[in-house]
mmCIF file of C-alpha atoms in Angstrom:
data_model
loop_
_atom_site.group_PDB
_atom_site.id
_atom_site.type_symbol
_atom_site.label_atom_id
_atom_site.label_comp_id
_atom_site.label_asym_id
_atom_site.label_seq_id
_atom_site.Cartn_x
_atom_site.Cartn_y
_atom_site.Cartn_z
ATOM 1 C CA MET A 22 90.335 84.179 98.005
ATOM 2 C CA ASN A 23 92.214 86.714 99.948
ATOM 3 C CA ASP A 24 90.963 90.404 100.248
ATOM 4 C CA ILE A 25 94.182 91.773 99.277
ATOM 5 C CA GLU A 26 94.611 89.657 96.241
ATOM 6 C CA GLN A 27 90.870 90.846 95.298
ATOM 7 C CA LEU A 28 91.849 94.387 95.745
ATOM 8 C CA PHE A 29 94.932 93.885 93.329
ATOM 9 C CA LYS A 30 92.617 92.558 91.115
ATOM 10 C CA ASN A 31 89.564 94.999 91.240
ATOM 11 C CA CYS A 32 92.177 97.952 90.913
ATOM 12 C CA GLY A 33 93.916 96.286 87.661
ATOM 13 C CA GLY A 34 97.094 95.775 89.499
ATOM 14 C CA TRP A 35 96.908 92.050 89.250
ATOM 15 C CA THR A 36 98.272 91.690 85.573
ATOM 16 C CA PRO A 37 98.690 87.806 84.529
ATOM 17 C CA GLY A 38 100.673 87.126 80.947
ATOM 18 C CA HIS A 39 103.920 86.383 79.785
ATOM 19 C CA THR A 40 106.455 89.294 81.197
ATOM 20 C CA SER A 41 110.056 89.987 80.834
ATOM 21 C CA PHE A 42 111.174 91.779 83.555
ATOM 22 C CA ARG A 43 113.916 94.623 83.715
ATOM 23 C CA ASN A 44 116.417 92.151 85.598
ATOM 24 C CA GLY A 45 116.122 89.804 82.625
ATOM 25 C CA LEU A 46 113.897 87.273 84.536
ATOM 26 C CA HIS A 47 110.476 86.250 82.801
ATOM 27 C CA GLY A 48 106.642 85.592 84.568
ATOM 28 C CA ASN A 49 103.629 84.554 84.168
ATOM 29 C CA GLY A 50 102.176 87.780 85.473
ATOM 30 C CA TRP A 51 103.215 90.928 87.661
ATOM 31 C CA ILE A 52 101.805 93.189 90.399
ATOM 32 C CA GLU A 53 101.643 96.882 89.723
ATOM 33 C CA LYS A 54 101.960 98.700 93.051
ATOM 34 C CA GLY A 55 100.647 101.990 91.601
ATOM 35 C CA PHE A 56 97.026 101.150 91.602
ATOM 36 C CA ILE A 57 97.125 100.888 95.144
ATOM 37 C CA ILE A 58 99.081 103.596 95.864
ATOM 38 C CA LYS A 59 97.411 106.289 93.690
ATOM 39 C CA ASN A 60 93.898 105.178 94.944
ATOM 40 C CA PRO A 61 93.196 106.757 98.610
ATOM 41 C CA HIS A 62 90.852 103.651 99.296
ATOM 42 C CA ASN A 63 93.087 100.968 98.265
ATOM 43 C CA LEU A 64 96.032 102.744 100.164
ATOM 44 C CA ASP A 65 93.809 102.988 103.168
ATOM 45 C CA VAL A 66 92.976 99.238 103.154
ATOM 46 C CA MET A 67 96.814 98.077 102.458
ATOM 47 C CA SER A 68 97.813 100.537 105.075
ATOM 48 C CA GLN A 69 95.557 99.146 107.692
ATOM 49 C CA ALA A 70 96.557 95.570 106.474
ATOM 50 C CA GLN A 71 100.313 96.379 107.235
ATOM 51 C CA ALA A 72 99.431 98.189 110.416
ATOM 52 C CA ASP A 73 97.418 95.232 111.837
ATOM 53 C CA LEU A 74 100.664 93.016 111.125
ATOM 54 C CA VAL A 75 102.890 95.481 112.904
ATOM 55 C CA ALA A 76 101.139 95.782 115.696
ATOM 56 C CA GLU A 77 100.580 91.675 115.891
ATOM 57 C CA LYS A 78 104.246 90.817 115.152
ATOM 58 C CA PHE A 79 106.220 93.718 116.523
ATOM 59 C CA PRO A 80 104.404 95.162 119.014
ATOM 60 C CA GLU A 81 107.252 96.618 120.605
ATOM 61 C CA ALA A 82 108.404 98.615 117.427
ATOM 62 C CA GLU A 83 108.945 102.119 118.579
ATOM 63 C CA ILE A 84 109.239 103.714 115.238
ATOM 64 C CA LEU A 85 108.669 102.810 111.643
ATOM 65 C CA VAL A 86 110.752 103.163 108.482
ATOM 66 C CA GLY A 87 109.958 103.789 105.054
ATOM 67 C CA ALA A 88 112.531 103.310 102.459
ATOM 68 C CA GLY A 89 112.528 105.375 99.136
ATOM 69 C CA MET A 90 109.287 106.847 97.768
ATOM 70 C CA GLY A 91 106.853 104.132 97.652
ATOM 71 C CA GLY A 92 108.091 103.148 101.352
ATOM 72 C CA SER A 93 107.862 106.520 102.674
ATOM 73 C CA ILE A 94 104.382 106.844 101.527
ATOM 74 C CA LEU A 95 103.399 103.760 103.104
ATOM 75 C CA ALA A 96 104.996 104.425 106.216
ATOM 76 C CA SER A 97 103.191 107.682 106.667
ATOM 77 C CA HIS A 98 100.020 105.887 106.467
ATOM 78 C CA VAL A 99 100.753 102.651 108.538
ATOM 79 C CA SER A 100 102.205 105.122 111.449
ATOM 80 C CA LYS A 101 98.786 106.747 111.400
ATOM 81 C CA LYS A 102 96.587 103.617 111.713
ATOM 82 C CA ILE A 103 98.931 102.361 115.039
ATOM 83 C CA ASP A 104 100.049 106.073 116.524
ATOM 84 C CA LYS A 105 103.558 105.705 115.869
ATOM 85 C CA GLU A 106 106.284 107.914 114.603
ATOM 86 C CA PHE A 107 107.817 107.145 111.398
ATOM 87 C CA THR A 108 111.092 108.446 109.265
ATOM 88 C CA ILE A 109 112.307 108.012 105.794
ATOM 89 C CA ILE A 110 115.408 106.609 104.538
ATOM 90 C CA MET A 111 116.520 107.985 101.191
ATOM 91 C CA MET A 112 118.105 105.933 98.618
ATOM 92 C CA GLY A 113 120.086 107.375 95.905
ATOM 93 C CA GLY A 114 122.478 104.776 93.820
ATOM 94 C CA GLU A 115 124.742 103.425 96.613
ATOM 95 C CA GLU A 116 124.130 105.799 99.476
ATOM 96 C CA ILE A 117 121.426 105.658 101.809
ATOM 97 C CA ILE A 118 120.916 108.339 104.377
ATOM 98 C CA PHE A 119 117.927 109.441 106.899
ATOM 99 C CA HIS A 120 115.907 112.214 105.974
ATOM 100 C CA ARG A 121 116.695 115.143 107.716
ATOM 101 C CA MET A 122 113.297 115.498 109.522
ATOM 102 C CA PHE A 123 114.034 112.704 111.787
ATOM 103 C CA VAL A 124 117.033 110.244 112.548
ATOM 104 C CA PRO A 125 116.292 107.970 115.365
ATOM 105 C CA LYS A 126 118.528 107.169 118.162
ATOM 106 C CA LYS A 127 120.918 104.316 118.191
ATOM 107 C CA GLY A 128 119.236 100.964 119.369
ATOM 108 C CA THR A 129 115.739 102.393 118.626
ATOM 109 C CA LYS A 130 113.256 99.612 117.787
ATOM 110 C CA ILE A 131 111.832 99.954 114.390
ATOM 111 C CA VAL A 132 109.951 97.944 111.435
ATOM 112 C CA LEU A 133 110.992 98.559 107.792
ATOM 113 C CA ILE A 134 107.687 99.265 105.824
ATOM 114 C CA ASP A 135 107.876 98.666 101.871
ATOM 115 C CA ASP A 136 105.442 97.365 99.201
ATOM 116 C CA LEU A 137 106.868 94.788 96.829
ATOM 117 C CA VAL A 138 110.108 92.797 97.579
ATOM 118 C CA PHE A 139 111.162 91.420 94.017
ATOM 119 C CA THR A 140 115.086 90.939 93.710
ATOM 120 C CA GLY A 141 115.658 92.063 97.328
ATOM 121 C CA THR A 142 118.371 94.148 96.445
ATOM 122 C CA ASP A 143 116.375 97.460 97.927
ATOM 123 C CA ILE A 144 115.320 95.830 101.189
ATOM 124 C CA THR A 145 118.701 94.642 101.672
ATOM 125 C CA LYS A 146 120.477 97.553 101.354
ATOM 126 C CA SER A 147 117.853 99.170 103.881
ATOM 127 C CA ILE A 148 117.998 96.693 106.469
ATOM 128 C CA ARG A 149 122.288 96.528 106.227
ATOM 129 C CA PHE A 150 122.048 100.149 106.620
ATOM 130 C CA LEU A 151 119.753 100.319 109.380
ATOM 131 C CA GLN A 152 121.625 97.737 111.113
ATOM 132 C CA GLU A 153 125.187 99.637 110.438
ATOM 133 C CA GLN A 154 123.353 102.766 112.196
ATOM 134 C CA GLU A 155 122.665 100.462 115.167
ATOM 135 C CA MET A 156 119.124 100.470 114.967
ATOM 136 C CA GLU A 157 117.528 97.231 116.172
ATOM 137 C CA VAL A 158 115.851 96.050 113.068
ATOM 138 C CA LEU A 159 112.712 93.867 114.600
ATOM 139 C CA GLY A 160 111.321 93.179 111.106
ATOM 140 C CA ALA A 161 109.575 94.489 107.744
ATOM 141 C CA VAL A 162 106.042 94.196 106.496
ATOM 142 C CA VAL A 163 105.719 94.035 102.901
ATOM 143 C CA TRP A 164 102.805 93.523 100.582
ATOM 144 C CA ILE A 165 104.625 90.513 98.788
ATOM 145 C CA ASN A 166 107.841 89.181 99.390
ATOM 146 C CA ARG A 167 109.526 87.050 96.495
ATOM 147 C CA GLN A 168 112.767 86.377 98.608
ATOM 148 C CA GLU A 169 113.665 84.815 101.413
ATOM 149 C CA PRO A 170 111.523 85.126 104.502
ATOM 150 C CA VAL A 171 114.642 86.494 106.641
ATOM 151 C CA ILE A 172 117.011 88.797 105.360
ATOM 152 C CA HIS A 173 120.225 89.669 107.488
ATOM 153 C CA GLY A 174 118.439 87.948 110.317
ATOM 154 C CA VAL A 175 115.604 90.343 109.828
ATOM 155 C CA PRO A 176 112.076 88.733 109.793
ATOM 156 C CA ILE A 177 110.083 89.623 106.409
ATOM 157 C CA VAL A 178 106.510 89.384 106.952
ATOM 158 C CA ASP A 179 103.957 89.756 104.077
ATOM 159 C CA LEU A 180 100.468 90.157 103.156
ATOM 160 C CA ILE A 181 99.988 87.658 100.506
ATOM 161 C CA LYS A 182 102.264 85.018 98.883
ATOM 162 C CA PRO A 183 103.593 85.942 95.315
ATOM 163 C CA PRO A 184 100.870 85.040 92.948
ATOM 164 C CA PHE A 185 103.036 84.522 89.951
ATOM 165 C CA GLU A 186 106.301 82.508 89.044
ATOM 166 C CA LEU A 187 109.395 83.415 87.768
ATOM 167 C CA TYR A 188 112.231 81.828 85.498
ATOM 168 C CA GLU A 189 115.100 82.342 84.034
ATOM 169 C CA ALA A 190 114.811 83.474 80.629
ATOM 170 C CA SER A 191 116.598 80.543 79.266
ATOM 171 C CA ASN A 192 114.149 78.191 81.182
ATOM 172 C CA CYS A 193 110.940 80.117 80.704
ATOM 173 C CA PRO A 194 108.354 77.173 80.086
ATOM 174 C CA LEU A 195 106.071 80.476 78.459
ATOM 175 C CA CYS A 196 108.983 80.653 75.836
ATOM 176 C CA THR A 197 109.374 76.823 75.347
ATOM 177 C CA GLN A 198 105.574 77.033 74.512
ATOM 178 C CA ASN A 199 106.068 80.157 72.388
ATOM 179 C CA ILE A 200 103.748 82.136 74.230
ATOM 180 C CA PRO A 201 104.576 85.561 73.073
ATOM 181 C CA ILE A 202 105.560 88.425 75.646
ATOM 182 C CA GLU A 203 102.669 90.454 76.566
ATOM 183 C CA TYR A 204 104.599 92.913 79.310
#
């Protein structure tokens, strides 16, 4: 078993069971990222794994970018591991802006740092925003990606593959088997 999978299992963030998600999909389990982020040791392990991937896949990166609250926490920790600056993009409804602490220059080579890509809505908006700001988006490094490995021409690199299946509610095999929704 992968060390990252084991970390999720050990901290309680690996949750098998019939799940109904807010977007209407069903699944045979889910990952709770809060169990990683709230624990300094767990966050340190994940940050190091992401930093290793950034260094390996995108060594020319100049700045790391965290999107939203979770991404900003991760970007700050990952950036420390590889001695890179970071900035934050704030997402409020449809509007996305750079945090006033640091707005990179056009053409800056950046890597987006985030946790879970589920529907792909937020990461797609983030990539599009960064491209519109004329940043050179080298890639994104995430814990788990349930979407395509390339979004808007940007490679999405994940630490582990999605451990649970997703189903349309109307075609959920767990519902067909009358397995009650647990979550």
